[in-house]
mmCIF file of C-alpha atoms and ligand atoms in Angstrom:
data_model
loop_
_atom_site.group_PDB
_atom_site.id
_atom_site.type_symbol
_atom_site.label_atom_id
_atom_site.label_comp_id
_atom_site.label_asym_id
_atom_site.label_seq_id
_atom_site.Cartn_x
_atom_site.Cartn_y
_atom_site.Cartn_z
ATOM 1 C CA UNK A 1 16.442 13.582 -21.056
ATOM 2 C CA UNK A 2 19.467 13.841 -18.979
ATOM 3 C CA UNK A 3 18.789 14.116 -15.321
ATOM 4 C CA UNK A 4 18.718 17.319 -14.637
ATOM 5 C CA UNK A 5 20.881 19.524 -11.068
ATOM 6 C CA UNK A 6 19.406 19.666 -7.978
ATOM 7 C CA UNK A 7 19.951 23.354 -8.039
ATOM 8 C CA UNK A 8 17.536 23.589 -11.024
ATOM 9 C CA UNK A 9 14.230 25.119 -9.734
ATOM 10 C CA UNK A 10 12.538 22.781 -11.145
ATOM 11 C CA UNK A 11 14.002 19.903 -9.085
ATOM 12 C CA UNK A 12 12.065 21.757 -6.045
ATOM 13 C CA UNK A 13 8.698 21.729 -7.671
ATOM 14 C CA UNK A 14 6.302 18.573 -7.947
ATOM 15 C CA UNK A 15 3.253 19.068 -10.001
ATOM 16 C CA UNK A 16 0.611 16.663 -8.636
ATOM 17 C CA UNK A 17 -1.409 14.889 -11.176
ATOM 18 C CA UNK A 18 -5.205 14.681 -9.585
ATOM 19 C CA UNK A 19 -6.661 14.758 -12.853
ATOM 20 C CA UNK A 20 -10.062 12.611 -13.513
ATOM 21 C CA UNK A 21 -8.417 10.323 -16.495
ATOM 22 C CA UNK A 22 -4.943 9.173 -18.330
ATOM 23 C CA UNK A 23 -6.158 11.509 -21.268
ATOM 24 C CA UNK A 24 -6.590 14.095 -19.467
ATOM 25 C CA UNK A 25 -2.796 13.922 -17.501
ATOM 26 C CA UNK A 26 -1.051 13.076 -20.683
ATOM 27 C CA UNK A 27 -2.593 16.424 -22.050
ATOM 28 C CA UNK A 28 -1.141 18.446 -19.134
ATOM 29 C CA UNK A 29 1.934 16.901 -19.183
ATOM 30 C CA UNK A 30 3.059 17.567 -22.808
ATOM 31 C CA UNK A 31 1.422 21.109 -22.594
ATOM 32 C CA UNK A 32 3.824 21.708 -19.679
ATOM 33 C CA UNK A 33 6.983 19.965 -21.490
ATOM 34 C CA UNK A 34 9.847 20.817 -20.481
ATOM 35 C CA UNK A 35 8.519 23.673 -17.236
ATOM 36 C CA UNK A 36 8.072 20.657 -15.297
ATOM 37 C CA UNK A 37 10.312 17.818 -14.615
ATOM 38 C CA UNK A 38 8.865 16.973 -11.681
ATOM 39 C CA UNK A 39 5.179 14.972 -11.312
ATOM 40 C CA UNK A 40 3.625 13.325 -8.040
ATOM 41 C CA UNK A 41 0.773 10.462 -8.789
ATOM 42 C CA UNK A 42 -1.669 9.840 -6.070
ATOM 43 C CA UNK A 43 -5.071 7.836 -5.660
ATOM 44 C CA UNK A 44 -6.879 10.015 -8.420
ATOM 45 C CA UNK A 45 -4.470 8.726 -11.221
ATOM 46 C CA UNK A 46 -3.058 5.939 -8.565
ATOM 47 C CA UNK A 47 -6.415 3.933 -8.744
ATOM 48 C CA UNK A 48 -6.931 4.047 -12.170
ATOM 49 C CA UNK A 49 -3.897 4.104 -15.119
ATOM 50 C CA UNK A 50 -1.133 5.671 -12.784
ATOM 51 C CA UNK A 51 1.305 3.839 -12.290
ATOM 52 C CA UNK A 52 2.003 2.061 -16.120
ATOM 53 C CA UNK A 53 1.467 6.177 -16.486
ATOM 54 C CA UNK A 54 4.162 6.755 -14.244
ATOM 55 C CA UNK A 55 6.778 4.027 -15.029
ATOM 56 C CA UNK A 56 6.327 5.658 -18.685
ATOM 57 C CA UNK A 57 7.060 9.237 -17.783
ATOM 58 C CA UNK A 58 9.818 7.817 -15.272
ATOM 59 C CA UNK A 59 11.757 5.996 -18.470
ATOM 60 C CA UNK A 60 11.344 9.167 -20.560
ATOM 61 C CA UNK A 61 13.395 11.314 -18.007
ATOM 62 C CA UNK A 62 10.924 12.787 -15.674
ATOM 63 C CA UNK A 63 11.019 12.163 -11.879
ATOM 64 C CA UNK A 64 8.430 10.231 -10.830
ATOM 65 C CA UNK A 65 6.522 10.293 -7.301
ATOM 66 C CA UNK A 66 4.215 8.136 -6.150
ATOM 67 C CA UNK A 67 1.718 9.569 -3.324
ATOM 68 C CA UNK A 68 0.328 6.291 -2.599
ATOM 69 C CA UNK A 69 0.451 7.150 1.880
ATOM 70 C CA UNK A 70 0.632 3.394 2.377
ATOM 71 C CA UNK A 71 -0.286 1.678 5.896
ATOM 72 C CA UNK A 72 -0.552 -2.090 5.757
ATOM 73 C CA UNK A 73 0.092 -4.906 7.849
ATOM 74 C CA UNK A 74 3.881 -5.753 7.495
ATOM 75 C CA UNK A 75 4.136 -8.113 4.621
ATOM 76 C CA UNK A 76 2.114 -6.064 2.245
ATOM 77 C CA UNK A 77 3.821 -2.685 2.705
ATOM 78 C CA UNK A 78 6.514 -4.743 2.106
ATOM 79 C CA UNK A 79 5.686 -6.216 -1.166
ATOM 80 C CA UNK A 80 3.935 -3.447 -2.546
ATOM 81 C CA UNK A 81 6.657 -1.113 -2.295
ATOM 82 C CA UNK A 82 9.051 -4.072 -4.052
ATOM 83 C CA UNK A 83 6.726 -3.801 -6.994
ATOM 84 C CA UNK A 84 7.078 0.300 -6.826
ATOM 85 C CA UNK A 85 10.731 -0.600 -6.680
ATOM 86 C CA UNK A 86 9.953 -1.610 -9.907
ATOM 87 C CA UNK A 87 8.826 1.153 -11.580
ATOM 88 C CA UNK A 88 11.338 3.049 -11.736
ATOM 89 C CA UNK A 89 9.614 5.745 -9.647
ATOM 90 C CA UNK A 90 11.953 8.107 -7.491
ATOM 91 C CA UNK A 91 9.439 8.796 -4.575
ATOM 92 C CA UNK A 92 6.864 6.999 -2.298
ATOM 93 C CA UNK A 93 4.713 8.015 0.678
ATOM 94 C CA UNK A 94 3.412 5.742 3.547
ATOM 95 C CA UNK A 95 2.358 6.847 6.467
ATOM 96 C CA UNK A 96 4.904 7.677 9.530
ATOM 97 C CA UNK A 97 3.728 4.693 11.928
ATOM 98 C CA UNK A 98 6.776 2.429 13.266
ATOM 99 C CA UNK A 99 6.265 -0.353 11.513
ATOM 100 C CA UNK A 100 4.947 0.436 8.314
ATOM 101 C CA UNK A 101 8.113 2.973 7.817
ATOM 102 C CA UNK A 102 10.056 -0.438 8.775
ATOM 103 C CA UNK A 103 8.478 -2.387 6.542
ATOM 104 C CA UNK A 104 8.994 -0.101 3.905
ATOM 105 C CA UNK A 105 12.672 0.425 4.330
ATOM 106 C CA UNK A 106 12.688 -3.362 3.506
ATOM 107 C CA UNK A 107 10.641 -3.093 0.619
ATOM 108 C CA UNK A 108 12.793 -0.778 -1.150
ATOM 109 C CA UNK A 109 16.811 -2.522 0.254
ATOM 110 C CA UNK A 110 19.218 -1.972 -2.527
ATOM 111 C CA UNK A 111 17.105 0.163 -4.493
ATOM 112 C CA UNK A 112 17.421 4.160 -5.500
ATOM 113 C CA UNK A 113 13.793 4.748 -4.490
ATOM 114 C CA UNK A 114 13.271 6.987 -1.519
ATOM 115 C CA UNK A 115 10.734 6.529 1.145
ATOM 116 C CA UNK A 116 8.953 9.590 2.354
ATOM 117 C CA UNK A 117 6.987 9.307 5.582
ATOM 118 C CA UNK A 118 3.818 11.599 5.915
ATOM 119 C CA UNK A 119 3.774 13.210 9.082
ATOM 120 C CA UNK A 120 0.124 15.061 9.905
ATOM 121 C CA UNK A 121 -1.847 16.013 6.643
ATOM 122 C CA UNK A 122 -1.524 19.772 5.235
ATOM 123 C CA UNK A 123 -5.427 19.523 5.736
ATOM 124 C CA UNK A 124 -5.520 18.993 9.110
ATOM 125 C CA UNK A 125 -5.156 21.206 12.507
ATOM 126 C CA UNK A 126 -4.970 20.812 15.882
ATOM 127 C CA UNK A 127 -9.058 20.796 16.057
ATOM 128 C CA UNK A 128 -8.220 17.831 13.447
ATOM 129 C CA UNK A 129 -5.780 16.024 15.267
ATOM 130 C CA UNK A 130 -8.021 15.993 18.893
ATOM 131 C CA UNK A 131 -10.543 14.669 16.977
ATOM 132 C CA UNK A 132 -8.629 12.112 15.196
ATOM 133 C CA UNK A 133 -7.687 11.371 19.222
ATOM 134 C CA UNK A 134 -4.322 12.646 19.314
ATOM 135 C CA UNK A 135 -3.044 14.390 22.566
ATOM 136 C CA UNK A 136 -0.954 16.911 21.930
ATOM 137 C CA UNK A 137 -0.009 20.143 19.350
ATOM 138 C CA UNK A 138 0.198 19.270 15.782
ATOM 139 C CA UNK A 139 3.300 21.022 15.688
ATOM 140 C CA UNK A 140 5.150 18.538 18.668
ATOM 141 C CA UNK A 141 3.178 15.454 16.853
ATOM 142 C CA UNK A 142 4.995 16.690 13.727
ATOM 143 C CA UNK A 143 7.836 16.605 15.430
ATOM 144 C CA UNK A 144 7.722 13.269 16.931
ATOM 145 C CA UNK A 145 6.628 11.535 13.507
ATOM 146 C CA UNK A 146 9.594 13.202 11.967
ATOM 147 C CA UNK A 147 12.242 12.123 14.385
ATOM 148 C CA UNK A 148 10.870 8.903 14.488
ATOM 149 C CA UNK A 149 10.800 8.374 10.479
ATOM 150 C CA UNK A 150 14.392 9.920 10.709
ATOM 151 C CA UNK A 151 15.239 6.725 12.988
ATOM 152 C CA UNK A 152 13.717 4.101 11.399
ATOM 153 C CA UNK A 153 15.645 5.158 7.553
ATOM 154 C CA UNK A 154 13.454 7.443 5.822
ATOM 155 C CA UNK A 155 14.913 9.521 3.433
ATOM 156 C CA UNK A 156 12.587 12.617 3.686
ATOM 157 C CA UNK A 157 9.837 13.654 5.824
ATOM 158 C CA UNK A 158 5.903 15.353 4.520
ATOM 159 C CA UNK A 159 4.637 18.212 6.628
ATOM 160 C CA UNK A 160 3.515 21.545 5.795
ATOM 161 C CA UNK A 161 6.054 24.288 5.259
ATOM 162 C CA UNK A 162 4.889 26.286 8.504
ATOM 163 C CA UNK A 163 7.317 23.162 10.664
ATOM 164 C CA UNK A 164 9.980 23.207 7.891
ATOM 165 C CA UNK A 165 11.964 25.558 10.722
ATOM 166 C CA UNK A 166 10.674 23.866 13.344
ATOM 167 C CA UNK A 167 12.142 19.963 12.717
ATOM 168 C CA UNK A 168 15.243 21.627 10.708
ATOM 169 C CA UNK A 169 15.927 23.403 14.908
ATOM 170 C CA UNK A 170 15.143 19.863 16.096
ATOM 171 C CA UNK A 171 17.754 18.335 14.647
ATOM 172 C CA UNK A 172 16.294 16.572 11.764
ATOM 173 C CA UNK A 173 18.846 16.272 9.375
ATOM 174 C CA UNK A 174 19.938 18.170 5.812
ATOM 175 C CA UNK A 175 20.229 14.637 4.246
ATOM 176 C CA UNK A 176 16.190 14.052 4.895
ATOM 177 C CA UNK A 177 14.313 15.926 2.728
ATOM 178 C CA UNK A 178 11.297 18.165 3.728
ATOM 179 C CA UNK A 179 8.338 17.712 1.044
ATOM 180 C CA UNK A 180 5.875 20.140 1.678
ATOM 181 C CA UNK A 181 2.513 20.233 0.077
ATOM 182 C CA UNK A 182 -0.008 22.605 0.987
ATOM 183 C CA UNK A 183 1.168 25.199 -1.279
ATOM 184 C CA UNK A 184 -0.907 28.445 -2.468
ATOM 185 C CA UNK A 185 0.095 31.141 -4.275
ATOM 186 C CA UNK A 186 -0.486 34.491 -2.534
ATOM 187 C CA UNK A 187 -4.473 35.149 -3.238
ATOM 188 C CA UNK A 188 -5.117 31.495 -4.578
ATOM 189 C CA UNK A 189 -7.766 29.270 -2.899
ATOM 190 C CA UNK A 190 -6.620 26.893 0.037
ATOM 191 C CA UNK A 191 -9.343 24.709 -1.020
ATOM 192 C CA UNK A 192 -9.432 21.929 1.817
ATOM 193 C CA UNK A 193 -5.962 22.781 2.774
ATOM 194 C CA UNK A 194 -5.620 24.253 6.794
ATOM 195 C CA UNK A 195 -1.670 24.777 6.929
ATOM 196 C CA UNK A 196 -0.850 26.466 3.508
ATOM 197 C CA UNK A 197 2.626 28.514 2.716
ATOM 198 C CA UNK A 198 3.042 30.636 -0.745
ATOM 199 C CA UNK A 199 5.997 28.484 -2.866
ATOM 200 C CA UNK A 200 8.412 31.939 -1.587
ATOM 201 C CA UNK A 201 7.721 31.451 1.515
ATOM 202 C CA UNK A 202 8.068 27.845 1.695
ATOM 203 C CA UNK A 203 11.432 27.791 -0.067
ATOM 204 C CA UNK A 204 13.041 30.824 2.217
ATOM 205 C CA UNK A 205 12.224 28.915 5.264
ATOM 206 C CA UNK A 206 13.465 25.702 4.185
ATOM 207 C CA UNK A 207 11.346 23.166 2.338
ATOM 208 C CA UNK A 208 13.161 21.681 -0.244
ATOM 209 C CA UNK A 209 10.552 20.513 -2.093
ATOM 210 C CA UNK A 210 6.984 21.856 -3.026
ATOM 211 C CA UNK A 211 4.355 19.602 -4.234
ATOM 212 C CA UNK A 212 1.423 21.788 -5.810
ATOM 213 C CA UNK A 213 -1.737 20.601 -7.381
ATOM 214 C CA UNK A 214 -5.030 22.486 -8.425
ATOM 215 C CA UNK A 215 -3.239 25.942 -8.336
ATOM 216 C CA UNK A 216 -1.438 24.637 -11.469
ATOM 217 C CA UNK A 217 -3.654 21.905 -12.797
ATOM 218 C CA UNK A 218 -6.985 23.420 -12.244
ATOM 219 C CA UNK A 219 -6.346 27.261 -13.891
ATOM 220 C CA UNK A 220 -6.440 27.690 -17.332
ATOM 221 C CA UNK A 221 -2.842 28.708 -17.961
ATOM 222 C CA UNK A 222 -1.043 25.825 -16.161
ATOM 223 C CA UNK A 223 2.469 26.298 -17.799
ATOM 224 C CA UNK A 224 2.024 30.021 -16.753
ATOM 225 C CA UNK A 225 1.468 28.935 -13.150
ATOM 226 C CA UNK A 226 3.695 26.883 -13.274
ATOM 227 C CA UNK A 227 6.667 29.212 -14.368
ATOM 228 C CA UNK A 228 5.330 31.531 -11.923
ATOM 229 C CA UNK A 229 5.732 28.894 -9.026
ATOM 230 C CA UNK A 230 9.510 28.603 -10.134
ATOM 231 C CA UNK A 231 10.272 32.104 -10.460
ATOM 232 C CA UNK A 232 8.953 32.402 -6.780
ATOM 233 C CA UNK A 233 11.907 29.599 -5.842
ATOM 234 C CA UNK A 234 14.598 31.256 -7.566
ATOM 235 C CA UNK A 235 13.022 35.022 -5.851
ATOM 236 C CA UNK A 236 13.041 33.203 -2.728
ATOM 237 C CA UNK A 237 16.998 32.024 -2.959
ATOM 238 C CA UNK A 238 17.783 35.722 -3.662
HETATM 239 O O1 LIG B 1 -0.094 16.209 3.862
HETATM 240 C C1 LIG B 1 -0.342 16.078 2.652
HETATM 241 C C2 LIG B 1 0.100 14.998 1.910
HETATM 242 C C3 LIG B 1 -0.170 14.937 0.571
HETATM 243 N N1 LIG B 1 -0.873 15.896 -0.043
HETATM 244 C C4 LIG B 1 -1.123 15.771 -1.498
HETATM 245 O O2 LIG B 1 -0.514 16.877 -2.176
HETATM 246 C C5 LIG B 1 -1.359 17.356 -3.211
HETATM 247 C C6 LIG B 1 -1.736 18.780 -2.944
HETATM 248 O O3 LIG B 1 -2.636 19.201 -3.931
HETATM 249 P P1 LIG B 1 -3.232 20.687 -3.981
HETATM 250 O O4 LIG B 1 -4.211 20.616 -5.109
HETATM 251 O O5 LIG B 1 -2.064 21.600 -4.264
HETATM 252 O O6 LIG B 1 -3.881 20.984 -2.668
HETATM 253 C C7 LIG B 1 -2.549 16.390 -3.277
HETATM 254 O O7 LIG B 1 -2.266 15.416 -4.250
HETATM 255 C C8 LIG B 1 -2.586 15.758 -1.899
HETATM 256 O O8 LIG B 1 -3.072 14.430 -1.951
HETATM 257 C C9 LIG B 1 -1.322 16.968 0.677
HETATM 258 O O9 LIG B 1 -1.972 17.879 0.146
HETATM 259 N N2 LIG B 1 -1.023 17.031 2.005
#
């Protein structure tokens, strides 16, 4: 599979693979073919078959992202993101504290993979953040996180799409890309999600990447969702 534009719609849209077994993903992948390009792997899969899963779909063309949110001591963010180097993967979460987004920029020297750093979850909200003993908005914590991960080398930033606007008017650069999960399709469950966006939305104000879960894996027509989702990106460039 050749690599396919970044103006494809399906270059905006990761499909995240929280599915209870390997069986059970490799089924959803080939019934979505060639709709998606585009997969994220996170603990579900993560803990259990996902990543020999995802070095296999990242040889056979797709783009591979690993949601793994790491936060270590030094040494072992380090290493383990040399052996996701190694994959072949194209993505990889930790979380945006100083010095395991340093740590990872070592990790992954030389290589093509890019290091996203996850700001405040989609699931949280302020009430989340005071209790987690933060002072301060989400939205300025946001903020903070993302200028900070823009200092220290990351190459794209995870927030919600409701501060998309907000760190694109603080400067945060076109280069770093802003991965937004926390997207629901008008009338679709938010589930445990606080700070959701419909995939229109999210694309008109300036996410350049959605990463959507249960509202495609968890209905029974996934490669209909899924088309849908993408028809909403190309809607939402007009
Ligand atoms: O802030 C974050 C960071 C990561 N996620 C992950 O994205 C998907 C969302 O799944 P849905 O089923 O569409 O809610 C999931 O894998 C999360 O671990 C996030 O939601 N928010």
């Amino acid at each position: 599979m050749s690599p396919i534009s970044n103006q494809d719609p399906r270059a905006k849209l990761f499909v995240a693979l929280d599915l209870p077994s390997l069986a059970e993903a490799e089924r959803l992948v080939a019934r979505l073919g060639d709709t998606v390009t585009h997969y994220k792997i996170g603990y579900r899969l993560g803990y259990s078959d996902g990543i020999a899963f995802g070095r296999e779909l990242a040889a056979s063309g797709k783009s591979i992202f690993f949601d793994l949110k790491l936060h270590d001591i030094d040494n072992t963010v380090r290493e383990g993101v040399e052996s996701i180097v190694k994959t072949g993967a194209h993505y990889l979460t930790v979380h945006a504290y100083p010095q395991t987004m340093k740590a990872a920029a070592a990790g992954r020297a030389g290589s093509h993979l890019k290091i996203l750093a996850v700001t405040i979850l989609t699931s949280w909200n302020d009430v989340d953040c005071a209790e987690a003993g933060y002072a301060g908005s989400l939205q300025s914590l946001v903020q903070s996180k993302a200028k900070q991960a823009v200092a220290l080398g990351m190459d794209g930033i995870v927030c919600s799409a409701q501060e998309t606007g907000l760190l694109r008017a603080a400067g945060i650069p076109d280069r770093v890309e802003l991965v937004t999960p926390g997207i629901r399709p008008a009338g679709v469950d938010s589930g445990d999600q606080k700070r959701i966006v419909t995939p229109r939305a999210a694309i008109a104000g300036g996410a350049d990447r959605l990463v959507v879960g249960r509202p495609i894996t968890a209905v029974a027509d996934p490669v209909a969702a899924a088309q849908a989702i993408l028809d909403e990106i190309v809607m939402a460039r007009g």
